[in-house]
XYZ file of C-alpha atoms in Angstrom:
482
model
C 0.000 0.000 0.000
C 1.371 3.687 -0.788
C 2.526 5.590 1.924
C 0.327 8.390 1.012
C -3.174 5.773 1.729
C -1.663 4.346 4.738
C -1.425 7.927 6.165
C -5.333 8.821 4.770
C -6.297 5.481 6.476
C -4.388 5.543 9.850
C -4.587 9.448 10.741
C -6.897 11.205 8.745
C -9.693 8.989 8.151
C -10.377 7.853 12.065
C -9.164 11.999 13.172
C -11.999 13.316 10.615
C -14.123 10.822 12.184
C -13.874 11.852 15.616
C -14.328 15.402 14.693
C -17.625 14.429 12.767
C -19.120 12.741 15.994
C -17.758 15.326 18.289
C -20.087 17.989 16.093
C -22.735 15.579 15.529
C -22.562 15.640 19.550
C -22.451 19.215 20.023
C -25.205 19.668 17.709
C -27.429 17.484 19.774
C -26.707 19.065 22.519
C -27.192 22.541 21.101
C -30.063 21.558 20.015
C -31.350 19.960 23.318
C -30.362 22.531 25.653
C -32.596 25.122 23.317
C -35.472 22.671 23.511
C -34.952 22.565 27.266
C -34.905 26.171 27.490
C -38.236 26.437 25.501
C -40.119 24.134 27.214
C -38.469 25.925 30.821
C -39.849 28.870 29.632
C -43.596 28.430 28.966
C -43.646 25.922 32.028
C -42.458 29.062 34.226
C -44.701 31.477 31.864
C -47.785 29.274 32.853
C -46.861 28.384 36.191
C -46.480 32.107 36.977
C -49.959 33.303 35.841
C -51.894 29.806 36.651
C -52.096 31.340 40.586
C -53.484 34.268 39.330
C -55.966 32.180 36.851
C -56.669 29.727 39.658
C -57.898 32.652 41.864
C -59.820 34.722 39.241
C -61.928 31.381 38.499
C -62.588 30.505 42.263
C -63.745 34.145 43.425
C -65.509 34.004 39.361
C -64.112 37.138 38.900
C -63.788 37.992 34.545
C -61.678 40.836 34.587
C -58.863 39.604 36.650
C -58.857 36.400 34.533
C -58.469 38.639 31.138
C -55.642 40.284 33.337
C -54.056 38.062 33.986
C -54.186 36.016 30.808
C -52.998 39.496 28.971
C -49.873 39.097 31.442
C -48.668 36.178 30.006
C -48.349 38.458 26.578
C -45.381 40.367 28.132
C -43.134 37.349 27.832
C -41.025 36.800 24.615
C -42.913 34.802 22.280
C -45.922 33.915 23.687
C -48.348 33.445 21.084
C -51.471 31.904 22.636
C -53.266 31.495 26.175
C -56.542 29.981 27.112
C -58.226 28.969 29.872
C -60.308 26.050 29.401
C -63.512 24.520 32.395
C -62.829 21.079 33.139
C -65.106 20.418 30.614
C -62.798 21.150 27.853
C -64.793 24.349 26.835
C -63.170 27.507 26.128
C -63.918 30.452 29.031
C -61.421 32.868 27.998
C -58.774 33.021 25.575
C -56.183 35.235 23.242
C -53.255 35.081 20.490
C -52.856 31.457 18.457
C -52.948 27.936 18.646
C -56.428 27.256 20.490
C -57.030 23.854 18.846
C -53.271 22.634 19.486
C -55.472 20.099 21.760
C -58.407 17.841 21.877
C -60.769 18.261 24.467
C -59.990 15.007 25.495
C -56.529 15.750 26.546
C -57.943 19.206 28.089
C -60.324 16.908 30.749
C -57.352 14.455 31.492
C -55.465 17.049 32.777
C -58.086 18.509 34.534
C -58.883 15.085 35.896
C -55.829 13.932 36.895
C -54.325 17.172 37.722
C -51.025 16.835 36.116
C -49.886 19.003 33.546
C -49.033 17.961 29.704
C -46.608 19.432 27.139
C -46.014 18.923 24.199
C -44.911 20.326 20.075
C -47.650 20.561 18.057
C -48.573 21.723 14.149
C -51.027 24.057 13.374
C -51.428 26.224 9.808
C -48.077 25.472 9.197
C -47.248 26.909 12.098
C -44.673 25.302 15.262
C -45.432 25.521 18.054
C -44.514 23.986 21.928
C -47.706 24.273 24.088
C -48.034 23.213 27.224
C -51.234 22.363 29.509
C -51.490 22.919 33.710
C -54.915 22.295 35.672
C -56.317 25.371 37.717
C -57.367 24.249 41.173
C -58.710 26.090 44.071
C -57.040 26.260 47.323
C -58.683 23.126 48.654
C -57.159 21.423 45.593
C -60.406 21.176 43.404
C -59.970 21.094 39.337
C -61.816 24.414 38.122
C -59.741 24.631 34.834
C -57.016 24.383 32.494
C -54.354 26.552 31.537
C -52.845 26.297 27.528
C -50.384 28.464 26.693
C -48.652 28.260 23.536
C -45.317 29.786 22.635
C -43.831 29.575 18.778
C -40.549 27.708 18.039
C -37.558 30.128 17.426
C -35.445 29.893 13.913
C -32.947 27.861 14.990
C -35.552 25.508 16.853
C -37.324 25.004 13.691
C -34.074 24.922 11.724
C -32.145 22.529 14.170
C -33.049 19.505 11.636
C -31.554 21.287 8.632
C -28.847 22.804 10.325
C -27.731 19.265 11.796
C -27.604 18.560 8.167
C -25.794 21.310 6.443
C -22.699 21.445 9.182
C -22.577 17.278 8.080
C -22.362 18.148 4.544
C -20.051 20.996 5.387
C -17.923 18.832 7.504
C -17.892 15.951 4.482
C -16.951 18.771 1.540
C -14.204 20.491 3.912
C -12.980 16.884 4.896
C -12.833 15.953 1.575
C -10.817 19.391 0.614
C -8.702 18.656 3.393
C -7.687 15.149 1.866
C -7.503 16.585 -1.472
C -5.008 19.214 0.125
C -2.385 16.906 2.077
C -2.566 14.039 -1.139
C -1.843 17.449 -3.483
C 1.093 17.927 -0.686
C 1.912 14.850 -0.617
C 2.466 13.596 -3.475
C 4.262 17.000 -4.576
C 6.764 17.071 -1.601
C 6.951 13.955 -0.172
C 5.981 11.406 -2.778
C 8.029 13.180 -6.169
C 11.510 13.948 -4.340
C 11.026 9.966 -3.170
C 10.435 9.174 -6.499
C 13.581 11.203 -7.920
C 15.561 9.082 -5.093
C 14.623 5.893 -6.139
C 15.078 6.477 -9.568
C 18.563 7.840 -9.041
C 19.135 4.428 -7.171
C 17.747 2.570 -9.922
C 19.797 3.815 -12.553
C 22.820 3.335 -10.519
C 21.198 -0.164 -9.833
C 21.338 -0.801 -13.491
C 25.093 0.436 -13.972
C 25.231 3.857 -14.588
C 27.108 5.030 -11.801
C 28.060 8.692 -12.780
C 23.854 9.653 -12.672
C 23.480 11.707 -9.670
C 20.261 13.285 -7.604
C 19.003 16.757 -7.937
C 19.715 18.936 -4.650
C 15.808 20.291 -4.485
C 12.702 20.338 -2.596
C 12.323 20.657 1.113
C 15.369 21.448 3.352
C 15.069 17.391 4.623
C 15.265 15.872 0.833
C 18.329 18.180 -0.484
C 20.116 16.880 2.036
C 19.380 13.396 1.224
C 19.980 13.882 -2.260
C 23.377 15.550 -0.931
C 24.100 12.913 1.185
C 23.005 10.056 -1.897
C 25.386 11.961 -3.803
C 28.524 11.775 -1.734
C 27.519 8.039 -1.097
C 27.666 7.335 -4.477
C 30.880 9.603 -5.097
C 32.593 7.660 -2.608
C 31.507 4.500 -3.961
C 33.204 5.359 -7.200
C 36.217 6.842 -5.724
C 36.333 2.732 -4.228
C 35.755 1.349 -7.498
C 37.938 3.490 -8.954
C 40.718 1.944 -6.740
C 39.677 -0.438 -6.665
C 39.911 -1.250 -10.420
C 43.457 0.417 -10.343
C 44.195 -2.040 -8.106
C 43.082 -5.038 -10.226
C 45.128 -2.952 -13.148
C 48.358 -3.230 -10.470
C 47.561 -6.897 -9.937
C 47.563 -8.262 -13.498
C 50.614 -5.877 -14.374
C 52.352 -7.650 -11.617
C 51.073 -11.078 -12.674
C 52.179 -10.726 -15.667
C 55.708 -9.027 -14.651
C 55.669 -12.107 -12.236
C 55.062 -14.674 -15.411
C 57.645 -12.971 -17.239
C 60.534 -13.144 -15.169
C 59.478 -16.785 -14.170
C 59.628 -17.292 -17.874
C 62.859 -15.369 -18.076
C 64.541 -17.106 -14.946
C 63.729 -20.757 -16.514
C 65.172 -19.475 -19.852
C 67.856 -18.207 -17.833
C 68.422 -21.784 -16.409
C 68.344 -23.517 -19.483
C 70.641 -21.177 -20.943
C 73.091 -21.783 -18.640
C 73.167 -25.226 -19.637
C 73.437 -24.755 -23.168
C 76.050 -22.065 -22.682
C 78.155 -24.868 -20.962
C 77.323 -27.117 -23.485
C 77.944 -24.951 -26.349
C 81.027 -23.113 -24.959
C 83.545 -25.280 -26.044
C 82.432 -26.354 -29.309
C 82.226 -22.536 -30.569
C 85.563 -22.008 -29.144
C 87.030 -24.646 -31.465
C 85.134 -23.569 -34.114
C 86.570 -20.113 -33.182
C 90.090 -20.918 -33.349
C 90.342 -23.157 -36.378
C 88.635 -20.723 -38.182
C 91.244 -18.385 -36.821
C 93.847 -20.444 -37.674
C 92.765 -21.037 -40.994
C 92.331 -17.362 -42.263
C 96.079 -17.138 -41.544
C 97.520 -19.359 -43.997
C 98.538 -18.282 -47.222
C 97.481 -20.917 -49.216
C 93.921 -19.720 -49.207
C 92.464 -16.893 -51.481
C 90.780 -14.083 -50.365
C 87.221 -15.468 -51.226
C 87.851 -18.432 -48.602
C 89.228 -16.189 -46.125
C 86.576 -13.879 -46.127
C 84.104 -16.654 -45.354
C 86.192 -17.717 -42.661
C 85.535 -14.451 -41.334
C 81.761 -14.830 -41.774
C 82.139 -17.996 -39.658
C 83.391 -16.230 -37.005
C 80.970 -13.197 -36.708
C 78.380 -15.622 -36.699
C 80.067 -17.212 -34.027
C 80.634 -13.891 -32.012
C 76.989 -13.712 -33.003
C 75.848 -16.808 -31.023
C 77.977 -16.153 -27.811
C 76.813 -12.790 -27.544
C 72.735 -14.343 -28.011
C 73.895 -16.550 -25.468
C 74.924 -14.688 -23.209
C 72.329 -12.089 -23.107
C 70.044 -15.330 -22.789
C 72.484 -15.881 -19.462
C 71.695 -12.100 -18.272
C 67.986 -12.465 -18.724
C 67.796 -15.277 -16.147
C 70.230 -14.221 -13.858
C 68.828 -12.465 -10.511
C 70.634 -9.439 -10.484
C 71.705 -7.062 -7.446
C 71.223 -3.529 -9.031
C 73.834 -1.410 -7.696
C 71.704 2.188 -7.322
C 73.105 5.495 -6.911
C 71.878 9.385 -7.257
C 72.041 10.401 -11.180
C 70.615 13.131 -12.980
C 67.885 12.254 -15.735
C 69.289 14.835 -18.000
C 72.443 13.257 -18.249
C 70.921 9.603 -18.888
C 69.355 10.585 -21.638
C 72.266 12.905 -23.019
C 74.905 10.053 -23.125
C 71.865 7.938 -25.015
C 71.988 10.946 -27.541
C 75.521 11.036 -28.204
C 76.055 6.776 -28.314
C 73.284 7.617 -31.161
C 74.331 11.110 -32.632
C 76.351 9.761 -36.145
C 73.500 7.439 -36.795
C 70.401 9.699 -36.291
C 72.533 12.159 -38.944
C 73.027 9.655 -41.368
C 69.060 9.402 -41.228
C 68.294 12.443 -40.718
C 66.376 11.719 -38.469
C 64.985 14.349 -36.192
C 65.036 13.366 -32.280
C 62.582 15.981 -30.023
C 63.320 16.040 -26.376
C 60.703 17.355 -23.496
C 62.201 16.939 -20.302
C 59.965 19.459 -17.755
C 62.813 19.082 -15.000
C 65.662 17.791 -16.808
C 67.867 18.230 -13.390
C 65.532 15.863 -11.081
C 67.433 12.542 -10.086
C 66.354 9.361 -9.085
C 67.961 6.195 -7.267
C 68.932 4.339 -10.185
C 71.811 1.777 -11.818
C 72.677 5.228 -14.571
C 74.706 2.851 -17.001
C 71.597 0.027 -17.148
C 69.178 3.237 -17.850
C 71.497 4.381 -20.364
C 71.172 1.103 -21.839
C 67.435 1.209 -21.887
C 66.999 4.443 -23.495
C 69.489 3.901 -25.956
C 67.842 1.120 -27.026
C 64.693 2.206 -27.127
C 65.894 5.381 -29.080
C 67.660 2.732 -31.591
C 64.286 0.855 -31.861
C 62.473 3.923 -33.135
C 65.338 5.080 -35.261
C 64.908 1.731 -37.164
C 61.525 2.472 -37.121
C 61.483 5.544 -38.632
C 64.625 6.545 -40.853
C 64.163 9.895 -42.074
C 61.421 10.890 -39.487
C 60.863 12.295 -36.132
C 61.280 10.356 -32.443
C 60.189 12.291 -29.485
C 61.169 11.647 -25.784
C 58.889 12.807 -23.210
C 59.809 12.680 -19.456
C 56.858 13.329 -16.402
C 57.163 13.589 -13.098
C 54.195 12.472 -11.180
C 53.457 11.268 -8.044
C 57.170 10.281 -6.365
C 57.100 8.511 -10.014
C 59.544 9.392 -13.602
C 57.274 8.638 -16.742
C 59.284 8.271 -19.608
C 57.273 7.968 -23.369
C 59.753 7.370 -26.627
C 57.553 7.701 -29.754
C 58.109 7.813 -33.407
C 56.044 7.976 -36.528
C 57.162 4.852 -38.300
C 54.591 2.175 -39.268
C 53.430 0.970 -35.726
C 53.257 -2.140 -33.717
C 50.141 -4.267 -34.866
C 47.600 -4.904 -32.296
C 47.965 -8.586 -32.414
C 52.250 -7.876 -31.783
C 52.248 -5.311 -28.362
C 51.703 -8.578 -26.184
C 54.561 -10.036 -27.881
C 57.056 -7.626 -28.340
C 59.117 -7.784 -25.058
C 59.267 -11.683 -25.084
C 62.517 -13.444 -25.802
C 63.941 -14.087 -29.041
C 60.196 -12.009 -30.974
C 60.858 -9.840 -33.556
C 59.928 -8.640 -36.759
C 63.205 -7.834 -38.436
C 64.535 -10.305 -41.146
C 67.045 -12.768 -39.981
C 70.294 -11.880 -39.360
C 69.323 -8.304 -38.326
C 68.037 -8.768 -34.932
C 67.816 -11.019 -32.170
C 64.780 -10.091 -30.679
C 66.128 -10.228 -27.048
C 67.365 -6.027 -27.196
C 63.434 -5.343 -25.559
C 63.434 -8.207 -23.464
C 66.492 -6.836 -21.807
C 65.256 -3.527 -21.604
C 62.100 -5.419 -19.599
C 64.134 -6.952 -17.766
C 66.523 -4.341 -16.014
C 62.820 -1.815 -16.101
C 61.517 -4.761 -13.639
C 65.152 -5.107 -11.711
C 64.505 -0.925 -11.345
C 60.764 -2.210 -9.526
C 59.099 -0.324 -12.476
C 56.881 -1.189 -15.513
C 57.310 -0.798 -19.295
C 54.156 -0.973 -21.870
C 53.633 0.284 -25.339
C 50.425 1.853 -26.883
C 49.902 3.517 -29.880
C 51.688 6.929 -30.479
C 49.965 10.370 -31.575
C 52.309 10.405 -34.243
C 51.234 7.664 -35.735
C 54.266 5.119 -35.267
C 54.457 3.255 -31.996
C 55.203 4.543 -28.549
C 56.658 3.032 -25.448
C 55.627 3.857 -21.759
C 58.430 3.611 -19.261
C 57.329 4.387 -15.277
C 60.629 4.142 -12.935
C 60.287 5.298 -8.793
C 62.527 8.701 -7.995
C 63.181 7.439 -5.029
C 65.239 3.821 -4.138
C 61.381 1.888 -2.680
C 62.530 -1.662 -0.581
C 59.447 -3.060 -0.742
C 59.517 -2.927 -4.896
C 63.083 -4.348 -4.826
C-alpha cells in the first residue's frame, strides 16, 4: 500500500471521524439545551400566571382572569393562552394555537391534575404548548391553563442545520484530503520518487547519474548525502579497479621473469654445453684465415664464420643475463644526463638518417635512485628501436614527473606495432626484423633491467602515428619494490 493511503487510512480517516461525531454531539446538545430552554420557559410562563388564573376562576371574577391572561403576553414569544372549564370548553382566551389540543386531553389534565406538554402543528405553524390544571385552594380542578409559545429559527431549523454542518464537515474533509494528497504527493511522494530512480539507474550500472539537490530542506540533504555516497563508492571502485590494473601488471611481470629465470636456467646449460664447441670452431677458423694458401674469397668466409660465431655467444649470453637475478647497484644520477649520453652513443646514426630526435624533459635536473649505465642502456635502445623504425622521421622523448614517479614515453612515426604484436614484443627471441638483423632479445632486456629498477614498461599507440613506449621508474630507491 502507498505511503500516502496508509497515512489517509491511519490518521486522517479515524481523526476526521472523531471530529464528525464530536459535532454531531455538540449539535445534539445545542439543540437539546434550546429545547430545554423552551419548554423551561412556557412551564415558568404558565406556572407564573396559573395562581393568578386559579384565583380569578374561584372568586368568578372575569376581569382579573383577562388580566391576567394578557400578562402572560409580556413574555417573549408567547403566542397563545386559554383557559379552558374542566369540561374542555373555552372560558377565555387570546393570540394562536387554540385547537393545538383535543378536548380530550384538556379533561385528562383537569382530571388527573397533572400538567401535559407537548410540540404541536397548526397552519403550518410550530409551536410547543403546554397544559397545567387550575385548582382552588382546597385542591379542586376548576380549569385548564394552555399556553402556547412559537418555536424560534434555529428551533425550527435545528433539523436542517444538523444537516448542512454534516455536509459541510464531508466537503471540507474531503478538501482537506484533497489538500495533504496534493502535498503529498508533490513534496513527499516526487523527491522519493527522484531518489529511487537515481538508485535505480545506478542499480542498473550507470554510476556517474546523480540526484538533484531540491525540494524541502530534509530531501536536499538526502539527495546531498546520496550523492557523496555514491561519489565515494566510485572513488572505491575506482581503486579499486586500479588495483586489479596493479595486480595483473604484476602477474604478468611475475610470469615474465618466471619465464625469463627458466630461460635463464636452461641457458646456462646450453652455454656450458655450447662453450667449447664454438671455441674450437673459433680458433680453427682463426687459424685457418692465416695461412697463405687460401684466397681471399675463402678467407673472407672464414671471417663470416666467425661473426656468426661472435653472433651466437653474444645471443647466449644475453640469454644468461635475462635469467640471472641481479643485485642492481643504485646510486643518485641526474635524468638529464641519462638521456644525453643515449643521444651522443646515437648522434652519427640519427645524422646519417636524418632523423629528427625531439626532447621534453619538464625538469631535466631531477634525479632518481637508479643503476645510470643500465638506464642508459634502456633508453638507448629504445631510441635505436624507433630510429629503425622511422629513418628519415621524427622520435620524441617525453619525461613526467608524477606522483614520487619518472614517466618516460619514446615515440616515433614509423609504421606501428600491430595490435595482435604489443603482447609479444618484449618476449625473448620475438621480432619482426629479417634474420640476421636482430635477435629479438634487445626489448626483453630492456624489460628486464625496467623490472630489476621495480618499475613497468608498456607500449600503446603513439599520436604520431608510429608506436610509442611507456616507461614508469620510482625517484626514489622503494625496498618493498626491490
Amino acid at each position: 500500500m502507498r505511503l500516502r493511503n496508509i497515512i489517509i487510512l491511519t490518521v486522517l480517516v479515524p481523526l476526521f471521524l472523531i471530529l464528525l461525531v464530536f459535532s454531531l454531539v455538540a449539535i445534539k446538545s445545542l439543540e437539546d439545551n434550546i429545547r430545554s430552554k423552551l419548554q423551561n420557559e412556557v412551564q415558568i410562563i404558565a406556572h407564573a400566571i396559573g395562581t393568578s388564573l386559579s384565583y380569578a376562576l374561584e372568586q368568578d371574577t372575569p376581569d382579573a382572569l383577562q388580566e391576567s391572561l394578557h400578562a402572560a403576553f409580556s413574555f417573549h414569544r408567547i403566542y397563545g393562552a386559554y383557559v379552558f372549564d374542566t369540561q374542555g370548553q373555552k372560558i377565555y382566551g387570546l393570540g394562536l394555537g387554540e385547537e393545538l389540543f383535543k378536548p380530550e386531553d384538556i379533561r385528562q389534565v383537569a382530571k388527573k391534575g397533572e400538567s401535559l406538554s407537548a410540540y404541536r402543528q397548526h397552519e403550518r405553524w410550530n409551536y410547543y404548548s403546554t397544559l397545567i390544571p387550575l385548582t382552588t385552594s382546597g385542591g379542586e380542578p376548576r380549569g385548564v391553563l394552555q399556553v402556547n409559545r412559537l418555536n424560534t429559527g434555529i428551533e425550527n431549523y435545528a433539523g436542517f442545520i444538523s444537516i448542512v454542518a454534516v455536509l459541510v464537515f464531508a466537503f471540507g474533509a474531503g478538501g482537506i484530503v484533497l489538500t495533504i494528497w496534493w502535498g503529498f504527493r508533490r513534496y513527499i511522494e516526487r523527491p522519493i520518487n527522484r531518489l529511487l530512480g537515481v538508485m535505480e539507474r545506478v542499480e542498473k550500472g550507470d554510476r556517474s547519474y546523480r540526484a538533484i539537490s531540491k525540494g524541502p530542506e530534509e530531501y536536499r540533504r538526502l539527495s546531498i548525502a546520496l550523492n557523496g555516497m555514491l561519489d565515494a563508492m566510485a572513488e572505491k571502485d575506482a581503486d579499486i579497479e586500479a588495483r586489479q590494473k596493479k595486480e595483473i601488471e604484476l602477474e604478468k611481470r611475475l610470469r615474465k621473469s618466471k619465464k625469463l629465470a627458466e630461460l635463464g636456467v636452461l641457458a646456462a646449460g646450453v652455454a656450458h654445453e655450447i662453450g667449447a664447441p664454438l671455441t674450437v670452431i673459433n680458433g680453427q677458423a682463426q687459424r685457418l684465415a692465416r695461412r697463405d694458401t687460401i684466397g681471399d674469397d675463402e678467407r673472407a668466409k672464414l671471417d663470416r664464420i666467425r661473426n656468426e660465431v661472435e653472433r651466437i655467444v653474444i645471443i647466449v649470453r644475453h640469454l644468461m643475463e635475462l635469467g640471472r637475478q641481479h643485485n642492481v647497484e643504485k646510486e643518485s644520477c641526474r635524468l638529464g644526463d641519462i638521456v644525453e649520453t643515449a643521444r651522443e652513443l646515437l648522434e652519427d646514426e640519427l645524422t646519417v638518417q636524418q632523423t629528427r630526435l625531439e626532447l621534453d624533459l619538464d625538469e631535466p635536473n631531477a634525479t632518481l635512485m637508479a643503476n645510470a649505465q643500465q638506464l642508459t642502456q634502456v633508453v638507448t635502445n629504445l631510441l635505436h628501436n624507433a630510429l629503425q623504425a622511422s629513418p628519415g622521421g621524427r622520435i620524441r622523448l617525453r619525461a613526467r614527473h608524477h606522483d614520487g614517479e619518472l614517466h618516460l614515453t619514446v615515440e616515433d612515426d614509423g609504421p606501428g606495432i600491430p595490435d595482435t604484436h604489443k603482447g609479444k614484443v618484449f618476449d625473448p627471441f620475438f621480432t619482426t626484423k629479417p634474420v640476421g638483423q636482430g635477435s629479438g632479445l634487445g626489448l626483453s632486456m630492456v624489460h628486464r633491467i625496467v623490472n630489476d629498477h621495480g618499475g613497468s614498461i608498456g607500449v600503446f599507440d603513439s599520436s604520431l602515428g608510429g608506436a610509442g613506449f611507456d616507461l614508469t621508474l620510482p625517484l626514489e630507491d622503494s625496498p618493498e619494490k626491490e
